[in-house]
Structure formats: structure tokens, C-alpha cells
PDB file of C-alpha atoms in Angstrom:
ATOM      1  CA  UNK A   6      -7.396  15.910  28.248  1.00  0.00           C
ATOM      2  CA  UNK A   7      -6.911  14.240  23.705  1.00  0.00           C
ATOM      3  CA  UNK A   8     -10.136  14.313  22.329  1.00  0.00           C
ATOM      4  CA  UNK A   9     -10.651  13.241  18.111  1.00  0.00           C
ATOM      5  CA  UNK A  10     -12.807  14.704  15.973  1.00  0.00           C
ATOM      6  CA  UNK A  11     -14.077  13.523  12.834  1.00  0.00           C
ATOM      7  CA  UNK A  12     -16.183  16.025  10.998  1.00  0.00           C
ATOM      8  CA  UNK A  13     -17.784  12.995   8.046  1.00  0.00           C
ATOM      9  CA  UNK A  14     -20.495  11.642   9.236  1.00  0.00           C
ATOM     10  CA  UNK A  15     -20.473  10.095   6.194  1.00  0.00           C
ATOM     11  CA  UNK A  16     -18.775   9.983   3.014  1.00  0.00           C
ATOM     12  CA  UNK A  17     -20.200   7.924  -0.692  1.00  0.00           C
ATOM     13  CA  UNK A  18     -17.442   6.138  -2.093  1.00  0.00           C
ATOM     14  CA  UNK A  19     -17.783   5.661  -6.620  1.00  0.00           C
ATOM     15  CA  UNK A  20     -16.411   1.887  -6.855  1.00  0.00           C
ATOM     16  CA  UNK A  21     -11.984   2.247  -7.793  1.00  0.00           C
ATOM     17  CA  UNK A  22     -12.787   5.833  -7.272  1.00  0.00           C
ATOM     18  CA  UNK A  23     -10.217   7.133  -4.321  1.00  0.00           C
ATOM     19  CA  UNK A  24     -11.725   8.968  -1.340  1.00  0.00           C
ATOM     20  CA  UNK A  25      -9.797  11.013   2.104  1.00  0.00           C
ATOM     21  CA  UNK A  26     -11.625  10.474   5.250  1.00  0.00           C
ATOM     22  CA  UNK A  27     -10.750  13.768   7.262  1.00  0.00           C
ATOM     23  CA  UNK A  28      -9.644  13.299  10.940  1.00  0.00           C
ATOM     24  CA  UNK A  29      -8.557  16.029  13.374  1.00  0.00           C
ATOM     25  CA  UNK A  30      -7.212  14.905  16.944  1.00  0.00           C
ATOM     26  CA  UNK A  31      -6.128  17.928  19.963  1.00  0.00           C
ATOM     27  CA  UNK A  32      -3.340  17.302  21.928  1.00  0.00           C
ATOM     28  CA  UNK A  33      -0.606  18.279  23.901  1.00  0.00           C
ATOM     29  CA  UNK A  34       1.910  15.685  23.893  1.00  0.00           C
ATOM     30  CA  UNK A  35       5.055  15.002  21.425  1.00  0.00           C
ATOM     31  CA  UNK A  36       4.900  11.429  21.289  1.00  0.00           C
ATOM     32  CA  UNK A  37       1.967   9.693  20.493  1.00  0.00           C
ATOM     33  CA  UNK A  38       0.393   6.628  18.119  1.00  0.00           C
ATOM     34  CA  UNK A  39      -3.006   7.402  15.929  1.00  0.00           C
ATOM     35  CA  UNK A  40      -4.883   4.620  13.987  1.00  0.00           C
ATOM     36  CA  UNK A  41      -7.323   4.220  11.289  1.00  0.00           C
ATOM     37  CA  UNK A  42      -9.860   1.548  12.763  1.00  0.00           C
ATOM     38  CA  UNK A  43     -12.632  -0.622  10.076  1.00  0.00           C
ATOM     39  CA  UNK A  44     -15.844  -1.957  11.239  1.00  0.00           C
ATOM     40  CA  UNK A  45     -17.663  -3.347   8.545  1.00  0.00           C
ATOM     41  CA  UNK A  46     -21.322  -5.221   9.440  1.00  0.00           C
ATOM     42  CA  UNK A  47     -19.376  -7.804  10.729  1.00  0.00           C
ATOM     43  CA  UNK A  48     -18.656  -5.461  14.442  1.00  0.00           C
ATOM     44  CA  UNK A  49     -14.997  -7.438  14.473  1.00  0.00           C
ATOM     45  CA  UNK A  50     -12.590  -3.983  14.712  1.00  0.00           C
ATOM     46  CA  UNK A  51     -10.212  -4.141  12.076  1.00  0.00           C
ATOM     47  CA  UNK A  52      -6.105  -1.889  11.825  1.00  0.00           C
ATOM     48  CA  UNK A  53      -6.297  -0.589   8.995  1.00  0.00           C
ATOM     49  CA  UNK A  54      -3.043   1.549   9.520  1.00  0.00           C
ATOM     50  CA  UNK A  55      -1.337   3.141  12.481  1.00  0.00           C
ATOM     51  CA  UNK A  56       1.095   6.318  12.526  1.00  0.00           C
ATOM     52  CA  UNK A  57       3.726   7.100  15.422  1.00  0.00           C
ATOM     53  CA  UNK A  58       4.311  10.635  15.887  1.00  0.00           C
ATOM     54  CA  UNK A  59       7.562  11.261  15.923  1.00  0.00           C
ATOM     55  CA  UNK A  60       8.406   9.694  11.845  1.00  0.00           C
ATOM     56  CA  UNK A  61       7.303  11.795   9.033  1.00  0.00           C
ATOM     57  CA  UNK A  62       6.659   9.808   6.707  1.00  0.00           C
ATOM     58  CA  UNK A  63       2.829   8.754   6.600  1.00  0.00           C
ATOM     59  CA  UNK A  64       2.366   5.125   6.493  1.00  0.00           C
ATOM     60  CA  UNK A  65       1.346   3.308   3.588  1.00  0.00           C
ATOM     61  CA  UNK A  66      -0.896  -0.159   3.505  1.00  0.00           C
ATOM     62  CA  UNK A  67      -1.162  -1.272   0.467  1.00  0.00           C
ATOM     63  CA  UNK A  68      -4.216   0.966  -1.022  1.00  0.00           C
ATOM     64  CA  UNK A  69      -4.216   2.847   2.385  1.00  0.00           C
ATOM     65  CA  UNK A  70      -2.733   6.226   3.467  1.00  0.00           C
ATOM     66  CA  UNK A  71      -2.269   8.599   5.785  1.00  0.00           C
ATOM     67  CA  UNK A  72      -1.661  11.854   5.394  1.00  0.00           C
ATOM     68  CA  UNK A  73      -0.039  13.084   8.698  1.00  0.00           C
ATOM     69  CA  UNK A  74       0.397  16.502   9.333  1.00  0.00           C
ATOM     70  CA  UNK A  75       1.614  16.974  12.824  1.00  0.00           C
ATOM     71  CA  UNK A  76       1.553  20.568  13.295  1.00  0.00           C
ATOM     72  CA  UNK A  77      -1.779  20.442  12.359  1.00  0.00           C
ATOM     73  CA  UNK A  78      -2.849  18.007  13.640  1.00  0.00           C
ATOM     74  CA  UNK A  79      -4.539  16.035  11.403  1.00  0.00           C
ATOM     75  CA  UNK A  80      -4.642  12.904   9.828  1.00  0.00           C
ATOM     76  CA  UNK A  81      -6.186  12.276   7.099  1.00  0.00           C
ATOM     77  CA  UNK A  82      -7.042   7.946   5.508  1.00  0.00           C
ATOM     78  CA  UNK A  83      -7.099   7.635   1.382  1.00  0.00           C
ATOM     79  CA  UNK A  84      -8.009   5.119  -0.124  1.00  0.00           C
ATOM     80  CA  UNK A  85      -7.759   4.607  -3.447  1.00  0.00           C
ATOM     81  CA  UNK A  86      -9.768   2.060  -5.825  1.00  0.00           C
ATOM     82  CA  UNK A  87     -11.674   1.160  -3.926  1.00  0.00           C
ATOM     83  CA  UNK A  88     -13.805  -1.219  -3.145  1.00  0.00           C
ATOM     84  CA  UNK A  89     -17.390  -2.463  -1.887  1.00  0.00           C
ATOM     85  CA  UNK A  90     -15.175  -3.993   0.600  1.00  0.00           C
ATOM     86  CA  UNK A  91     -14.228  -1.280   1.768  1.00  0.00           C
ATOM     87  CA  UNK A  92     -18.116   0.026   3.001  1.00  0.00           C
ATOM     88  CA  UNK A  93     -17.929   0.044   6.693  1.00  0.00           C
ATOM     89  CA  UNK A  94     -17.005   2.189  10.028  1.00  0.00           C
ATOM     90  CA  UNK A  95     -14.298   4.597  10.066  1.00  0.00           C
ATOM     91  CA  UNK A  96     -12.731   5.223  12.881  1.00  0.00           C
ATOM     92  CA  UNK A  97      -9.395   7.228  14.058  1.00  0.00           C
ATOM     93  CA  UNK A  98      -7.657   6.665  17.239  1.00  0.00           C
ATOM     94  CA  UNK A  99      -5.397   8.394  19.129  1.00  0.00           C
ATOM     95  CA  UNK A 100      -2.998   6.534  21.846  1.00  0.00           C
ATOM     96  CA  UNK A 101      -0.481   8.064  24.298  1.00  0.00           C
ATOM     97  CA  UNK A 102       3.094   6.979  24.558  1.00  0.00           C
ATOM     98  CA  UNK A 103       2.600   5.598  28.349  1.00  0.00           C
ATOM     99  CA  UNK A 104      -0.796   3.818  28.261  1.00  0.00           C
ATOM    100  CA  UNK A 105      -2.033   0.416  27.490  1.00  0.00           C
ATOM    101  CA  UNK A 106      -2.273  -0.573  24.222  1.00  0.00           C
ATOM    102  CA  UNK A 107      -5.882  -0.847  24.360  1.00  0.00           C
ATOM    103  CA  UNK A 108      -5.848   3.141  25.848  1.00  0.00           C
ATOM    104  CA  UNK A 109      -7.195   4.247  22.751  1.00  0.00           C
ATOM    105  CA  UNK A 110      -9.546   8.198  22.234  1.00  0.00           C
ATOM    106  CA  UNK A 111     -11.624   7.225  18.938  1.00  0.00           C
ATOM    107  CA  UNK A 112     -14.038   9.724  16.873  1.00  0.00           C
ATOM    108  CA  UNK A 113     -17.751   9.111  16.376  1.00  0.00           C
ATOM    109  CA  UNK A 114     -16.457   7.470  13.035  1.00  0.00           C
ATOM    110  CA  UNK A 115     -17.260   8.128   9.117  1.00  0.00           C
ATOM    111  CA  UNK A 116     -19.626   5.436   7.593  1.00  0.00           C
ATOM    112  CA  UNK A 117     -18.443   5.249   3.934  1.00  0.00           C
ATOM    113  CA  UNK A 118     -20.831   3.809   1.336  1.00  0.00           C
ATOM    114  CA  UNK A 119     -18.957   2.103  -2.012  1.00  0.00           C
ATOM    115  CA  UNK A 120     -21.048   2.669  -5.339  1.00  0.00           C
ATOM    116  CA  UNK A 121     -20.999  -0.389  -7.571  1.00  0.00           C
TER     117      UNK A 121
ATOM    118  CA  UNK B  28     -11.617 -13.883  11.319  1.00  0.00           C
ATOM    119  CA  UNK B  29      -9.312 -12.512  14.236  1.00  0.00           C
ATOM    120  CA  UNK B  30      -9.354 -15.350  17.099  1.00  0.00           C
ATOM    121  CA  UNK B  31     -11.866 -13.603  19.549  1.00  0.00           C
ATOM    122  CA  UNK B  32     -14.654 -15.126  19.801  1.00  0.00           C
ATOM    123  CA  UNK B  33     -17.816 -13.371  21.728  1.00  0.00           C
ATOM    124  CA  UNK B  34     -20.401 -14.804  22.712  1.00  0.00           C
ATOM    125  CA  UNK B  35     -23.866 -13.994  23.252  1.00  0.00           C
ATOM    126  CA  UNK B  36     -24.154 -12.210  19.800  1.00  0.00           C
ATOM    127  CA  UNK B  37     -26.922 -10.794  20.379  1.00  0.00           C
ATOM    128  CA  UNK B  38     -28.951 -10.420  24.290  1.00  0.00           C
ATOM    129  CA  UNK B  39     -32.203  -8.687  25.531  1.00  0.00           C
ATOM    130  CA  UNK B  40     -32.440  -7.935  29.292  1.00  0.00           C
ATOM    131  CA  UNK B  41     -35.275  -7.037  31.749  1.00  0.00           C
ATOM    132  CA  UNK B  42     -33.211  -4.709  34.386  1.00  0.00           C
ATOM    133  CA  UNK B  43     -34.052  -7.421  36.822  1.00  0.00           C
ATOM    134  CA  UNK B  44     -31.981  -9.737  35.224  1.00  0.00           C
ATOM    135  CA  UNK B  45     -28.959 -11.359  35.855  1.00  0.00           C
ATOM    136  CA  UNK B  46     -26.229 -12.204  32.277  1.00  0.00           C
ATOM    137  CA  UNK B  47     -23.308 -12.949  31.561  1.00  0.00           C
ATOM    138  CA  UNK B  48     -20.896 -12.003  28.518  1.00  0.00           C
ATOM    139  CA  UNK B  49     -17.897 -14.135  27.701  1.00  0.00           C
ATOM    140  CA  UNK B  50     -14.926 -13.004  25.610  1.00  0.00           C
ATOM    141  CA  UNK B  51     -12.383 -16.240  24.445  1.00  0.00           C
ATOM    142  CA  UNK B  52      -8.936 -15.523  22.592  1.00  0.00           C
ATOM    143  CA  UNK B  53      -6.917 -18.032  20.828  1.00  0.00           C
ATOM    144  CA  UNK B  54      -3.895 -16.141  20.229  1.00  0.00           C
ATOM    145  CA  UNK B  55      -2.294 -16.477  22.945  1.00  0.00           C
ATOM    146  CA  UNK B  56      -1.631 -12.575  24.213  1.00  0.00           C
ATOM    147  CA  UNK B  57      -1.935 -11.545  27.566  1.00  0.00           C
ATOM    148  CA  UNK B  58      -3.642  -8.981  27.476  1.00  0.00           C
ATOM    149  CA  UNK B  59      -7.873  -8.392  27.273  1.00  0.00           C
ATOM    150  CA  UNK B  60     -10.456  -5.617  27.428  1.00  0.00           C
ATOM    151  CA  UNK B  61     -13.621  -4.890  27.562  1.00  0.00           C
ATOM    152  CA  UNK B  62     -15.467  -1.811  25.233  1.00  0.00           C
ATOM    153  CA  UNK B  63     -18.739   0.084  25.287  1.00  0.00           C
ATOM    154  CA  UNK B  64     -20.156   1.291  21.508  1.00  0.00           C
ATOM    155  CA  UNK B  65     -22.983   3.347  22.420  1.00  0.00           C
ATOM    156  CA  UNK B  66     -25.064   4.722  19.524  1.00  0.00           C
ATOM    157  CA  UNK B  67     -23.368   8.292  18.086  1.00  0.00           C
ATOM    158  CA  UNK B  68     -20.644   7.543  20.948  1.00  0.00           C
ATOM    159  CA  UNK B  69     -16.963   7.407  20.728  1.00  0.00           C
ATOM    160  CA  UNK B  70     -15.551   3.781  21.251  1.00  0.00           C
ATOM    161  CA  UNK B  71     -14.880   3.069  25.503  1.00  0.00           C
ATOM    162  CA  UNK B  72     -12.745   1.103  26.687  1.00  0.00           C
ATOM    163  CA  UNK B  73     -13.577  -0.495  30.287  1.00  0.00           C
ATOM    164  CA  UNK B  74     -11.599  -2.465  31.901  1.00  0.00           C
ATOM    165  CA  UNK B  75      -8.235  -3.599  30.949  1.00  0.00           C
ATOM    166  CA  UNK B  76      -6.827  -7.233  32.531  1.00  0.00           C
ATOM    167  CA  UNK B  77      -3.085  -7.719  31.633  1.00  0.00           C
ATOM    168  CA  UNK B  78      -2.138 -11.054  32.456  1.00  0.00           C
ATOM    169  CA  UNK B  79      -5.598 -11.851  34.434  1.00  0.00           C
ATOM    170  CA  UNK B  80      -5.012  -8.691  36.884  1.00  0.00           C
ATOM    171  CA  UNK B  81      -6.995  -5.762  35.946  1.00  0.00           C
ATOM    172  CA  UNK B  82      -4.907  -3.240  35.075  1.00  0.00           C
ATOM    173  CA  UNK B  83      -7.642  -0.464  34.271  1.00  0.00           C
ATOM    174  CA  UNK B  84     -11.068   0.379  35.827  1.00  0.00           C
ATOM    175  CA  UNK B  85     -12.544   4.340  34.086  1.00  0.00           C
ATOM    176  CA  UNK B  86     -15.190   4.205  36.176  1.00  0.00           C
ATOM    177  CA  UNK B  87     -17.371   2.091  34.960  1.00  0.00           C
ATOM    178  CA  UNK B  88     -21.015   1.446  37.263  1.00  0.00           C
ATOM    179  CA  UNK B  89     -20.221  -1.718  39.989  1.00  0.00           C
ATOM    180  CA  UNK B  90     -23.208  -3.354  37.732  1.00  0.00           C
ATOM    181  CA  UNK B  91     -20.650  -4.095  35.179  1.00  0.00           C
ATOM    182  CA  UNK B  92     -18.612  -6.710  36.898  1.00  0.00           C
ATOM    183  CA  UNK B  93     -15.740  -8.221  34.822  1.00  0.00           C
ATOM    184  CA  UNK B  94     -13.721 -11.719  35.243  1.00  0.00           C
ATOM    185  CA  UNK B  95     -10.691 -13.268  34.089  1.00  0.00           C
ATOM    186  CA  UNK B  96     -10.095 -16.478  35.114  1.00  0.00           C
ATOM    187  CA  UNK B  97      -7.351 -16.817  32.807  1.00  0.00           C
ATOM    188  CA  UNK B  98      -5.383 -15.105  30.220  1.00  0.00           C
ATOM    189  CA  UNK B  99      -7.340 -17.057  27.306  1.00  0.00           C
ATOM    190  CA  UNK B 100     -10.980 -15.389  29.165  1.00  0.00           C
ATOM    191  CA  UNK B 101     -12.572 -13.061  29.549  1.00  0.00           C
ATOM    192  CA  UNK B 102     -16.158 -12.917  31.020  1.00  0.00           C
ATOM    193  CA  UNK B 103     -18.737  -9.326  31.535  1.00  0.00           C
ATOM    194  CA  UNK B 104     -21.154 -10.189  34.318  1.00  0.00           C
ATOM    195  CA  UNK B 105     -24.163  -8.196  34.764  1.00  0.00           C
ATOM    196  CA  UNK B 106     -26.903  -6.924  37.000  1.00  0.00           C
ATOM    197  CA  UNK B 107     -29.678  -4.907  37.229  1.00  0.00           C
ATOM    198  CA  UNK B 108     -28.595  -2.468  34.329  1.00  0.00           C
ATOM    199  CA  UNK B 109     -30.433   0.384  32.901  1.00  0.00           C
ATOM    200  CA  UNK B 110     -31.749   0.826  28.810  1.00  0.00           C
ATOM    201  CA  UNK B 111     -28.135   3.369  29.101  1.00  0.00           C
ATOM    202  CA  UNK B 112     -26.448  -0.093  29.102  1.00  0.00           C
ATOM    203  CA  UNK B 113     -27.449  -0.264  26.228  1.00  0.00           C
ATOM    204  CA  UNK B 114     -24.603  -1.101  23.577  1.00  0.00           C
ATOM    205  CA  UNK B 115     -22.524  -3.414  21.467  1.00  0.00           C
ATOM    206  CA  UNK B 116     -19.829  -4.849  23.759  1.00  0.00           C
ATOM    207  CA  UNK B 117     -16.203  -4.928  21.991  1.00  0.00           C
ATOM    208  CA  UNK B 118     -13.788  -7.565  23.714  1.00  0.00           C
ATOM    209  CA  UNK B 119     -10.089  -7.079  22.383  1.00  0.00           C
ATOM    210  CA  UNK B 120      -7.341  -8.884  23.011  1.00  0.00           C
ATOM    211  CA  UNK B 121      -3.232  -7.680  22.192  1.00  0.00           C
ATOM    212  CA  UNK B 122       0.072  -8.971  22.868  1.00  0.00           C
ATOM    213  CA  UNK B 123       1.974  -6.482  25.973  1.00  0.00           C
ATOM    214  CA  UNK B 124       5.393  -8.770  24.627  1.00  0.00           C
ATOM    215  CA  UNK B 125       7.848  -7.085  21.856  1.00  0.00           C
ATOM    216  CA  UNK B 126       6.978  -4.209  19.425  1.00  0.00           C
ATOM    217  CA  UNK B 127       3.887  -5.438  17.591  1.00  0.00           C
ATOM    218  CA  UNK B 128       0.576  -4.339  19.046  1.00  0.00           C
ATOM    219  CA  UNK B 129      -2.389  -4.821  17.177  1.00  0.00           C
ATOM    220  CA  UNK B 130      -5.040  -5.187  18.954  1.00  0.00           C
ATOM    221  CA  UNK B 131      -7.463  -7.930  17.624  1.00  0.00           C
ATOM    222  CA  UNK B 132     -11.632  -7.494  18.336  1.00  0.00           C
ATOM    223  CA  UNK B 133     -14.192 -10.057  18.705  1.00  0.00           C
ATOM    224  CA  UNK B 134     -17.512  -9.325  16.563  1.00  0.00           C
ATOM    225  CA  UNK B 135     -19.553  -8.129  19.754  1.00  0.00           C
ATOM    226  CA  UNK B 136     -22.194  -8.293  21.910  1.00  0.00           C
ATOM    227  CA  UNK B 137     -25.323  -6.692  21.234  1.00  0.00           C
ATOM    228  CA  UNK B 138     -27.380  -5.612  24.858  1.00  0.00           C
ATOM    229  CA  UNK B 139     -30.475  -4.301  24.618  1.00  0.00           C
ATOM    230  CA  UNK B 140     -31.572  -3.638  28.331  1.00  0.00           C
ATOM    231  CA  UNK B 141     -36.060  -3.680  28.369  1.00  0.00           C
TER     232      UNK B 141
END
């Protein structure tokens, strides 16, 4: 069975600085999807970024980028120029290619605080 | 606002009560999902509905009963719950047509079982 591990329960970053959130996963599959979701105090989970395992190029979305290391089974999220609105819980998630879109395996999350 | 609305936002119930959680999406999606988010545990998928048909039930106890009358509405009927069922219940929807497979989540119902 697949597992997702986020080893940092909490992280803190100064406004305008860069922070990296870690995620590792375990799978025997060769093709899959990886996601980072953000959950602000409003509780709505919001997709931040998505990576397809067969693509070697790291995904980017504005200030958010990932470092996808397939051999190491690592999928870290880098947030550049951190803003106060980035403060939230961040969840790493895995999905098999053949599964339903909602069949995600989530990590336990990292709480990110942004200091003004 | 993601287009997925959940009510109520908060719910307190006794173990002998019967209550229902409601989810509504205005995005034209065909798939809807229920998740359970417990403190200090990863988010868990409970049920999946695709075109109103239940396609997945991840070993959820029968005291949780889902209902999907149409592609826009999803309910979770609760009865004789246990204190360990206290959690945030999140609904999500998506379109399984085409290549855009983004999930849209509601704000959840925070449930407390006394």
C-alpha cells in the first residue's frame, strides 16, 4: 500500500522569504500523480500544484514550485516570496493513475506560519 | 468560494441522534466525494459517487449512510454515532470528463458527538 509522510508538523517563515516543505512517499507503482493542497483557516482544501510522475520537469505555479525526485520518492514544495495569506496547513497527496480522482492518500500535513 | 457549499458548518449531536450533512455543488461536476478529517490523522476518503451512483465505499461503518439524489447534491446521514466519529467532514466534487481532474472542496462540517 502507498504511504505519504510529511516529517515537519510545523514550519515558520518570514514574510517575503522562501520556505520548503518536505514530503516523501512510498509506492511500487511507476506512474502516479502527486499533489500539494493548502487548507487555510476557512477549512477549504485548495489545490496548489500537481505533478505527474512520468514528467521529469518540476511543476510550477507562480510562487509555488516542487522538487520532484522520483528515485528518492521525494516531493517537496517551495514557496517563494512568502505572503501572510500563505499561512495554512499544507498536505501532500498521492494518487494512483487508475484510481478515482478523489482516491488520494494524504500525509498528516505541515502547519505553515508566516511572520510579518 | 469554490462552488461547493456544505451545511451546517458546525454540528453537535448526541449518540442517539439522527442528523444529516448536506453538500451542494454548482460547478456542473459529475463526481462527488465525502472525506473525514480527524485530528492528527490524514484525510480519509469515505464515499465516491459518479453520475449519482456510488462507486466506492472505503469500509465505512453503516452508521454513516450517503445519499446522492442528483449530480449536484450529496448527503451524509448520521445515526447512532460514536464520540470517535467527531471530525471535520469535507465534501468535494470534480469532473471526470476531459483532462482537468481538479477536486473542488467545500468548507466542511465540524461534527462533535457527545
